[in-house]
CSV table of C-alpha atoms in Angstrom, one decimal:
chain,number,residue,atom,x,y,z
D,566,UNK,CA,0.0,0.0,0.0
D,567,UNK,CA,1.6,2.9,-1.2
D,568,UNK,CA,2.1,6.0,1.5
D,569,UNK,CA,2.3,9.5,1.9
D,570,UNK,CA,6.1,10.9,2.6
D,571,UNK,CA,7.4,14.5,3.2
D,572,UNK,CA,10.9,14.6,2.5
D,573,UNK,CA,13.1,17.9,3.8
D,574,UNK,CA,16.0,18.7,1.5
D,575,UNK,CA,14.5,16.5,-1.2
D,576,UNK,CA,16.0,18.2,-3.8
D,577,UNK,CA,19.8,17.7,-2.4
D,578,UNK,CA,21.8,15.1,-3.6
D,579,UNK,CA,20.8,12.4,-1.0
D,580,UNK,CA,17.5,13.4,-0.8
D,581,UNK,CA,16.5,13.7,-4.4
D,582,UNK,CA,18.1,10.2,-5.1
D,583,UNK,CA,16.0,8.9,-1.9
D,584,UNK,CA,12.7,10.8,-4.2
D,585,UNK,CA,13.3,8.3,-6.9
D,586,UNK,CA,13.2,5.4,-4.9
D,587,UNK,CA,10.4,6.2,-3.2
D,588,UNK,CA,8.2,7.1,-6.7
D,589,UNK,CA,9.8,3.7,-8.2
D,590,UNK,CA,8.1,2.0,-5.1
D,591,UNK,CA,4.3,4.1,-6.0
D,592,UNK,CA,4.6,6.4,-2.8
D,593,UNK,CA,3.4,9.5,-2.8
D,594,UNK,CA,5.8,12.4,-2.5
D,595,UNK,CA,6.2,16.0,-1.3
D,596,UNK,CA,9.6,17.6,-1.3
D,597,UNK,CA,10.5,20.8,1.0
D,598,UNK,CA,13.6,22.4,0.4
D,599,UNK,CA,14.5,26.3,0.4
D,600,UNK,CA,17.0,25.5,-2.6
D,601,UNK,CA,20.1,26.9,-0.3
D,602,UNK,CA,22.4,24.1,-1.7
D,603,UNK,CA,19.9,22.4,-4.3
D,604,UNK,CA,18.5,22.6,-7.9
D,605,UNK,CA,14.9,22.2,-8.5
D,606,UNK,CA,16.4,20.7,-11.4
D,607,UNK,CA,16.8,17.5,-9.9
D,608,UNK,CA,13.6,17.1,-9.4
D,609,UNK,CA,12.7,17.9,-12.7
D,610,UNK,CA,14.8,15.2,-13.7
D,611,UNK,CA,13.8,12.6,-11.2
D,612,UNK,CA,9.8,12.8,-12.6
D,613,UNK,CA,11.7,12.1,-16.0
D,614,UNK,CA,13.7,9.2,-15.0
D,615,UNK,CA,10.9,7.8,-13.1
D,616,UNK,CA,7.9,9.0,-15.6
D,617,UNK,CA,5.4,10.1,-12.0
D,618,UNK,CA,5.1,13.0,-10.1
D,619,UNK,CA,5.9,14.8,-7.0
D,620,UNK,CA,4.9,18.0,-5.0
D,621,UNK,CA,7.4,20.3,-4.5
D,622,UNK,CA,7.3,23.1,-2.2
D,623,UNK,CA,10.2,25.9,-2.0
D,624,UNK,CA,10.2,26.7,1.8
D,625,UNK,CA,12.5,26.2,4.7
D,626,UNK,CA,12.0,24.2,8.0
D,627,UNK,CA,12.5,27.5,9.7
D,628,UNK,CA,9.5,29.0,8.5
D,629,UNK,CA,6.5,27.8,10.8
D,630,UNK,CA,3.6,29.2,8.8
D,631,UNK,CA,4.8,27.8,5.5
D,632,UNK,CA,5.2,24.3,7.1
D,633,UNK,CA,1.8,24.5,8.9
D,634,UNK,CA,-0.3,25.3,5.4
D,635,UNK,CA,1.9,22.4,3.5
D,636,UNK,CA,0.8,19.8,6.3
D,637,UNK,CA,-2.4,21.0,6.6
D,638,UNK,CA,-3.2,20.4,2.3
D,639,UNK,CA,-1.7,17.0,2.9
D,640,UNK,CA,-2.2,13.8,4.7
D,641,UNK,CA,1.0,13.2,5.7
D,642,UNK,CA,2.3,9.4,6.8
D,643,UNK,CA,5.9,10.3,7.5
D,644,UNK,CA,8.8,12.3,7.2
D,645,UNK,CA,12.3,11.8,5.7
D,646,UNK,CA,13.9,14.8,7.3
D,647,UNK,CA,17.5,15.6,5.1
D,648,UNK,CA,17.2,19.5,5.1
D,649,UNK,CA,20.4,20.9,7.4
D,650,UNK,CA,23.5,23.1,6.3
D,651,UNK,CA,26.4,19.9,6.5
D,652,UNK,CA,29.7,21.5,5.4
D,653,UNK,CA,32.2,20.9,8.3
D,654,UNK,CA,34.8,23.9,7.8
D,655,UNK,CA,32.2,26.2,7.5
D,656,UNK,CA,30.3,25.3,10.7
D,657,UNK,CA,33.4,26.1,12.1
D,658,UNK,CA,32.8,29.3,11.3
D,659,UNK,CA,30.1,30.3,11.7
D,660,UNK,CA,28.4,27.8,14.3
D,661,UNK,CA,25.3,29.4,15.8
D,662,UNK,CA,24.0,29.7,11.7
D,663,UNK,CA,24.3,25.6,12.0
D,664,UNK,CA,22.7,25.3,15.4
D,665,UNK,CA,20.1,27.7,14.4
D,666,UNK,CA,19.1,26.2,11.2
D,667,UNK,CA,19.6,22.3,12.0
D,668,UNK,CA,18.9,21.7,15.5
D,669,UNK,CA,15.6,25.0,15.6
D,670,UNK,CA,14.8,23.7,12.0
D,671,UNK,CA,14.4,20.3,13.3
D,672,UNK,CA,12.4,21.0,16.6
D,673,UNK,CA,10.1,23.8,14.3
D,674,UNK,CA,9.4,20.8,11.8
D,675,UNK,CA,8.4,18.1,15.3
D,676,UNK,CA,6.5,20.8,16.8
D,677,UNK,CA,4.5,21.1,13.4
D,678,UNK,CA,4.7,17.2,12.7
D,679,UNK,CA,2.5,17.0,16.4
D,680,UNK,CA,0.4,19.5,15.5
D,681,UNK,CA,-0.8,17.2,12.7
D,682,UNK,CA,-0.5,14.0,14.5
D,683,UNK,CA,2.3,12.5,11.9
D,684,UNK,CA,4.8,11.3,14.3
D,685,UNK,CA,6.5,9.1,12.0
D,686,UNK,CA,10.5,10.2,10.9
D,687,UNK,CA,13.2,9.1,9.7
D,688,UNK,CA,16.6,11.4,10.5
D,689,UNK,CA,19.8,12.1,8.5
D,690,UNK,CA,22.4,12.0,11.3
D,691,UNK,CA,26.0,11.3,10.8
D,692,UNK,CA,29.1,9.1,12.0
D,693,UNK,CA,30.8,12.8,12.8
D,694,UNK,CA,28.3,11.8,16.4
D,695,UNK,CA,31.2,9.5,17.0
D,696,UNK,CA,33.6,11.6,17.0
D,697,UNK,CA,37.1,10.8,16.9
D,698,UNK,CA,36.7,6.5,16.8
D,699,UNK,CA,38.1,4.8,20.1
D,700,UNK,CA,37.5,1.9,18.4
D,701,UNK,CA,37.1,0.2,14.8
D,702,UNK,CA,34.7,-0.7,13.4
D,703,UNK,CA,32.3,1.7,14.7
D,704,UNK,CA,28.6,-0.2,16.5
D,705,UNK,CA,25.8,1.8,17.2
D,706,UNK,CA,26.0,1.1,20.9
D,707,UNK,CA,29.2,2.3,21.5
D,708,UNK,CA,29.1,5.7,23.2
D,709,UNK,CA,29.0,9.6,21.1
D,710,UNK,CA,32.1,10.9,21.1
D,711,UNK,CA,32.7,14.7,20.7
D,712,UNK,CA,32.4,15.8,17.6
D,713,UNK,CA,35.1,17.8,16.2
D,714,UNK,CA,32.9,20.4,14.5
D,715,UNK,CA,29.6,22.0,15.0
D,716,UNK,CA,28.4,20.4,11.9
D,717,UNK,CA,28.4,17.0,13.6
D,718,UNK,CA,27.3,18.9,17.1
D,719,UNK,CA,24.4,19.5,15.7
D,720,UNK,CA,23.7,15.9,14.5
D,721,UNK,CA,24.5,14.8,18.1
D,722,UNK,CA,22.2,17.5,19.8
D,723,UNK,CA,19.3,16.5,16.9
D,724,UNK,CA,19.9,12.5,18.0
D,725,UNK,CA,19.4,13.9,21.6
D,726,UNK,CA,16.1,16.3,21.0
D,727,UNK,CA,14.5,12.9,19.1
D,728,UNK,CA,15.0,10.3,22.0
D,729,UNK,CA,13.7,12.5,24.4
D,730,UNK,CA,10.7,13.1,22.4
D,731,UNK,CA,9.9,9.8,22.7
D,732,UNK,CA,10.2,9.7,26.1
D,733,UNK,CA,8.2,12.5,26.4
D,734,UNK,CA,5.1,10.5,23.7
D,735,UNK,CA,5.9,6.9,23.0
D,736,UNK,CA,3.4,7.1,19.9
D,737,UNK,CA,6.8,8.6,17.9
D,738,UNK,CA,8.6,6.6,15.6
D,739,UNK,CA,11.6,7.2,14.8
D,740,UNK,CA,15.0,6.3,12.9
D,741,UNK,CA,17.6,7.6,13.4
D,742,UNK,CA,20.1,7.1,10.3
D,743,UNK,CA,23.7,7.4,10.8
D,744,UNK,CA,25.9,7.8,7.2
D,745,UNK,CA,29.4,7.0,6.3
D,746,UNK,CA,30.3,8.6,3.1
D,747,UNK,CA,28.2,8.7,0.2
D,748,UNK,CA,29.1,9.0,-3.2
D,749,UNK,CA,28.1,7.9,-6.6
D,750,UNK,CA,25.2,8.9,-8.7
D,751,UNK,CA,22.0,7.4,-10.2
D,752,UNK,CA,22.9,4.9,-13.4
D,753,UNK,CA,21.0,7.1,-15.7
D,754,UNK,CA,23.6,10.0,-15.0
D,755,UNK,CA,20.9,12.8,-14.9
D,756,UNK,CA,20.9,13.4,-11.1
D,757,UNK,CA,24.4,13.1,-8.9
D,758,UNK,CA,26.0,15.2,-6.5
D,759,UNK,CA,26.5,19.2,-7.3
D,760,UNK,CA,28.0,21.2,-4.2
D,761,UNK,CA,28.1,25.0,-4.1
D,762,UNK,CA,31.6,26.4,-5.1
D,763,UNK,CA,34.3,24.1,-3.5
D,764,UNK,CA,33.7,21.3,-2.6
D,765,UNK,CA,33.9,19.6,0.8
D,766,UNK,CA,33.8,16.2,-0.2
D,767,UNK,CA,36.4,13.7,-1.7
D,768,UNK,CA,34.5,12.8,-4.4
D,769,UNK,CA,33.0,15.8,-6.4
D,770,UNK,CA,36.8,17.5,-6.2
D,771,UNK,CA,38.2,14.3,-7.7
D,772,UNK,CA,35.6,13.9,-10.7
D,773,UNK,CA,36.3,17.9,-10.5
D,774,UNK,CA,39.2,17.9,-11.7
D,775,UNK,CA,38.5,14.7,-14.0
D,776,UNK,CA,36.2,17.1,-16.0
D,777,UNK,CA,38.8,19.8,-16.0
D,778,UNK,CA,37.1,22.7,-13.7
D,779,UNK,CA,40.1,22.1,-10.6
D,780,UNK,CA,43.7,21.7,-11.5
D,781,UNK,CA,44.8,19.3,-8.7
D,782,UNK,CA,43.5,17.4,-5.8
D,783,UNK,CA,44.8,18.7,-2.4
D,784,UNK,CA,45.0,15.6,-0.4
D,785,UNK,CA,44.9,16.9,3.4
D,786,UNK,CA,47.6,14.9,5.6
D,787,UNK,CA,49.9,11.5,4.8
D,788,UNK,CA,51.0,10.4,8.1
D,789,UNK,CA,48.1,8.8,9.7
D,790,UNK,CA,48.5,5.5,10.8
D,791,UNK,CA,46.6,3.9,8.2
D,792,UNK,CA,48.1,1.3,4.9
D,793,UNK,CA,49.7,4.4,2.9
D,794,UNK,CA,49.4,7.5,5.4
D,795,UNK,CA,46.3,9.2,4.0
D,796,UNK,CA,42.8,9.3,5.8
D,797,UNK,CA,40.5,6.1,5.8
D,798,UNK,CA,36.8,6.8,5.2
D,799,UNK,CA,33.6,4.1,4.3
D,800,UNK,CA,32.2,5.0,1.2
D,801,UNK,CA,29.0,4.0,0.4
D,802,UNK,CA,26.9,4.5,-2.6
D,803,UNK,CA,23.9,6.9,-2.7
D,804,UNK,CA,21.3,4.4,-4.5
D,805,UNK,CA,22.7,2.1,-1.5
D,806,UNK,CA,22.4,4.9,1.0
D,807,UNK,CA,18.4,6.1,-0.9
D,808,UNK,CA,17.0,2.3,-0.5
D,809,UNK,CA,18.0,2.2,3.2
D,810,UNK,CA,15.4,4.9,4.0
D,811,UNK,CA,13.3,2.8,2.3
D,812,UNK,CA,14.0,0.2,4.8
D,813,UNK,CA,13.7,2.7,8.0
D,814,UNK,CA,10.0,3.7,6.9
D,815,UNK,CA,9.1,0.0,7.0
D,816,UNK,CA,11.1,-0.3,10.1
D,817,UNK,CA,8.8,2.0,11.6
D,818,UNK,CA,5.3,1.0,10.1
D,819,UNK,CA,4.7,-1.0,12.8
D,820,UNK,CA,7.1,-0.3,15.8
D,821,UNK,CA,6.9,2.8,17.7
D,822,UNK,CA,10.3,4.2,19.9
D,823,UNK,CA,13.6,4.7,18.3
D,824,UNK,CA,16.2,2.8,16.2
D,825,UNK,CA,19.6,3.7,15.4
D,826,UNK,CA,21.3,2.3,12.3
D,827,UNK,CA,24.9,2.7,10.6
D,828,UNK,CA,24.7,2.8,7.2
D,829,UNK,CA,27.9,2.2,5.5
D,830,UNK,CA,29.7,-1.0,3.5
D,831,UNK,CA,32.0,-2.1,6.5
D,832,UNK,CA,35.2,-1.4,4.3
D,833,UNK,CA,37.6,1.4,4.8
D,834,UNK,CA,39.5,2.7,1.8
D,835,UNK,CA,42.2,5.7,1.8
D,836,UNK,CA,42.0,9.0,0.0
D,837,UNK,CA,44.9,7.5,-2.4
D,838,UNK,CA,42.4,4.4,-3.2
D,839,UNK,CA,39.7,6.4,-4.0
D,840,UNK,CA,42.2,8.6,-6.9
D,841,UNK,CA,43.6,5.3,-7.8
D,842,UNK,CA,40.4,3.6,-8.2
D,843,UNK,CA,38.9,6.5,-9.4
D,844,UNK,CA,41.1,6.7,-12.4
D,845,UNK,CA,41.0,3.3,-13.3
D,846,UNK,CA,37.3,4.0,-13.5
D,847,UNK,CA,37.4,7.2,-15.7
D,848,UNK,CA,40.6,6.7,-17.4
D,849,UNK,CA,41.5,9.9,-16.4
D,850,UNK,CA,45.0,10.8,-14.4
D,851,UNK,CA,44.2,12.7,-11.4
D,852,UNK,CA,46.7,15.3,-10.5
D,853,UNK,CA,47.2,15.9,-6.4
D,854,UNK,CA,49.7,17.0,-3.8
D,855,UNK,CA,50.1,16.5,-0.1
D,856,UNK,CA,49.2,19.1,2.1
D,857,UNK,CA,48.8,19.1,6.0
D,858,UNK,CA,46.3,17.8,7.7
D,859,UNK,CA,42.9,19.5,7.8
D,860,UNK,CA,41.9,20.3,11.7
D,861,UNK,CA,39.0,17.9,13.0
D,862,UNK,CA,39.9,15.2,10.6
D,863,UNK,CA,40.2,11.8,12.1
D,864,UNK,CA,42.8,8.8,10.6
D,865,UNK,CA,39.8,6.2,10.5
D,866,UNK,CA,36.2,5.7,10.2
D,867,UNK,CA,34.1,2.9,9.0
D,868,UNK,CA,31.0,1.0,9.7
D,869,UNK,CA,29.6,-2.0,11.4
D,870,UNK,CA,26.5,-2.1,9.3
D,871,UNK,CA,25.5,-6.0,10.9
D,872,UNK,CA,22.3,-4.1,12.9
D,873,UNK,CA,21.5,-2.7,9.5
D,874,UNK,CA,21.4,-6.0,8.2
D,875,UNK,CA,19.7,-7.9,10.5
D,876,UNK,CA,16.7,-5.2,11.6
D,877,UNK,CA,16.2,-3.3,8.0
D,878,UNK,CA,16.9,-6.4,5.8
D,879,UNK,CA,19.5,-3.8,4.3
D,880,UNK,CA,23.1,-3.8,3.1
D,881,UNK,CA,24.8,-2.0,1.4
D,882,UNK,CA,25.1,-3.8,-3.0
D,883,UNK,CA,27.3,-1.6,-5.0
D,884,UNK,CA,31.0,-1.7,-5.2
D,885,UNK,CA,34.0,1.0,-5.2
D,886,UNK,CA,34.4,0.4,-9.1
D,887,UNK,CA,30.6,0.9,-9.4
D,888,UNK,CA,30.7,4.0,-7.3
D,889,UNK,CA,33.4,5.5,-9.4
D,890,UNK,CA,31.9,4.6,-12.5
D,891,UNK,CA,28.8,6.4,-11.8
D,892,UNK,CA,30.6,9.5,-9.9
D,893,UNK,CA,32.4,9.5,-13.3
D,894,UNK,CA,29.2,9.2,-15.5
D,895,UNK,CA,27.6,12.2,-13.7
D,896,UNK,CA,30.4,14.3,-14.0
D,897,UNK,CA,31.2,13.5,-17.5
D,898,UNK,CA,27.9,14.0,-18.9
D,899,UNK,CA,26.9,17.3,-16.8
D,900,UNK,CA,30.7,19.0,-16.3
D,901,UNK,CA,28.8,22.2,-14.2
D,902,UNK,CA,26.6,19.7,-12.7
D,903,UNK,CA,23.0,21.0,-13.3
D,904,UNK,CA,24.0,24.6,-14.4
D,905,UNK,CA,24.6,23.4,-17.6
């Protein structure tokens, strides 16, 4: 039976790819998004790829009216809630604009979500909660660490806000998703990942400078204690990353409280595997020097996805070659991603 889902930040580059899904499986769907750090153009493309529609509304989380009136026209079954600022350096920055816009965002959109009875969400959180890993690979039960950013601050605080609002009303539902580090692109190469000026990612820089708009790849720091020196991340693809929303909202049809989940592949690979694997893919050479190491950053960080698994019926399917390959067919097809 197909369902009603309001999804924050639908039009950014995990929530648009989580849209498709979603209309592939006949739900309904209505996208928020203020278009901060988003194209309406994916969504455009997304009802082409997947020949349905969708609502789209342009309006931020902040904005109580505007969420009350889109709530009210709709019967709402639950919420995918992506919408949040997420680039680390910057919410160094300038920290209270993060705080203010993900964690009041988030308790603007509960307060409305009551308001209409639809106490159903699913949360984009992060594996920054962990902070700098004690331990690998990284469970859900082991304890938050500090985050080394306000970025991932204001995941942990968000995490914090949800589980007491269960406690507070056990009729809430929630999942709270934690990501590794998603890259990749839909096969059809129309929607991908598009960040505003540089990027902050590993991924868009190197299929940057594959496609010619970056001379070289700054790779930040080579003596961590890791196989060749360079930072160890999990990289998961976004389809992967998409379908295990899926998964939460069934998670959730049926049990109330909340549920934590990793998603991630379980495998670790270093900044110099992704350019190496990355031009093998592409057949491009990837220029890059060695710089210091970028403050906040830790050596290692992957997932143990096993609860994933065993409570979603989810893990993660595509490969590093795949993920380059479609990183590389997104790039190579839209060089100034969906300006042109």
């Amino acid at each position: 039976m197909s369902s009603t889902i309001l999804v924050t930040g639908g039009a950014g580059y995990i929530g648009s790819h989580t849209v498709l899904e979603l209309l592939n499986q006949g739900d309904e769907v209505i996208v928020v998004d203020n278009l901060h750090n988003a194209s309406e153009t994916s969504l455009n493309r997304v009802k082409e790829i997947t020949g349905k529609e969708l609502t789209f509304y342009q309006a931020d989380i902040l904005d109580t009216d505007a969420m009350d009136k889109i709530f009210s026209q709709h019967k709402v079954d639950s919420v995918i809630h992506f919408a949040g600022l997420k680039a680390v350096g910057e919410s160094t920055q300038i920290p209270l604009t993060y705080y203010h816009n993900n964690v009041t965002g988030t308790i603007n959109l509960c307060q409305v979500m009551a308001k209409h009875n639809v106490k159903s969400i699913v949360f984009s959180s992060s594996a920054t909660v962990y902070g700098d890993p004690q331990a690998l690979p990284l469970v859900e039960s082991m304890p938050t660490g500090i985050p080394t950013n306000a970025y991932g601050h204001s995941k942990l605080m968000i995490e914090e806000i949800l589980r007491d609002l269960s406690e507070s009303d056990p009729d809430w539902k929630i999942v709270i998703l934690r990501y590794f580090n998603p890259i990749g692109a839909h096969e059809s190469g129309r929607i991908g990942e598009d960040p505003n000026g540089i990027p902050n990612n590993l991924m868009p820089f190197i299929t940057q400078v594959a496609v010619g708009r970056r001379d070289e790849l700054s790779v930040f720091g080579n003596d961590y204690d890791t196989h060749d020196g360079t930072g160890v991340r999990d990289y998961i693809h976004v389809v992967d990353l998409a379908i295990g929303h899926l998964k939460a909202l069934d998670r959730i049809k049926e049990d109330k409280g909340v549920f934590t989940y990793n998603l991630g592949t379980g495998t670790g690979y270093s900044v110099l595997d992704m350019v190496k694997a990355f031009e093998k893919a592409s057949g491009k050479t990837i220029n890059y020097k060695l710089v210091d190491r970028r403050p906040g950053d830790v050596a290692a960080c992957y997932a143990d996805a096993s609860a994933a698994k065993n409570e979603l019926n989810w893990q993660a399917e595509f490969g590093l070659e795949r993920m380059c390959e479609d990183s590389w067919r997104w790039q190579s097809n839209n060089p100034n991603g969906y300006k042109g």
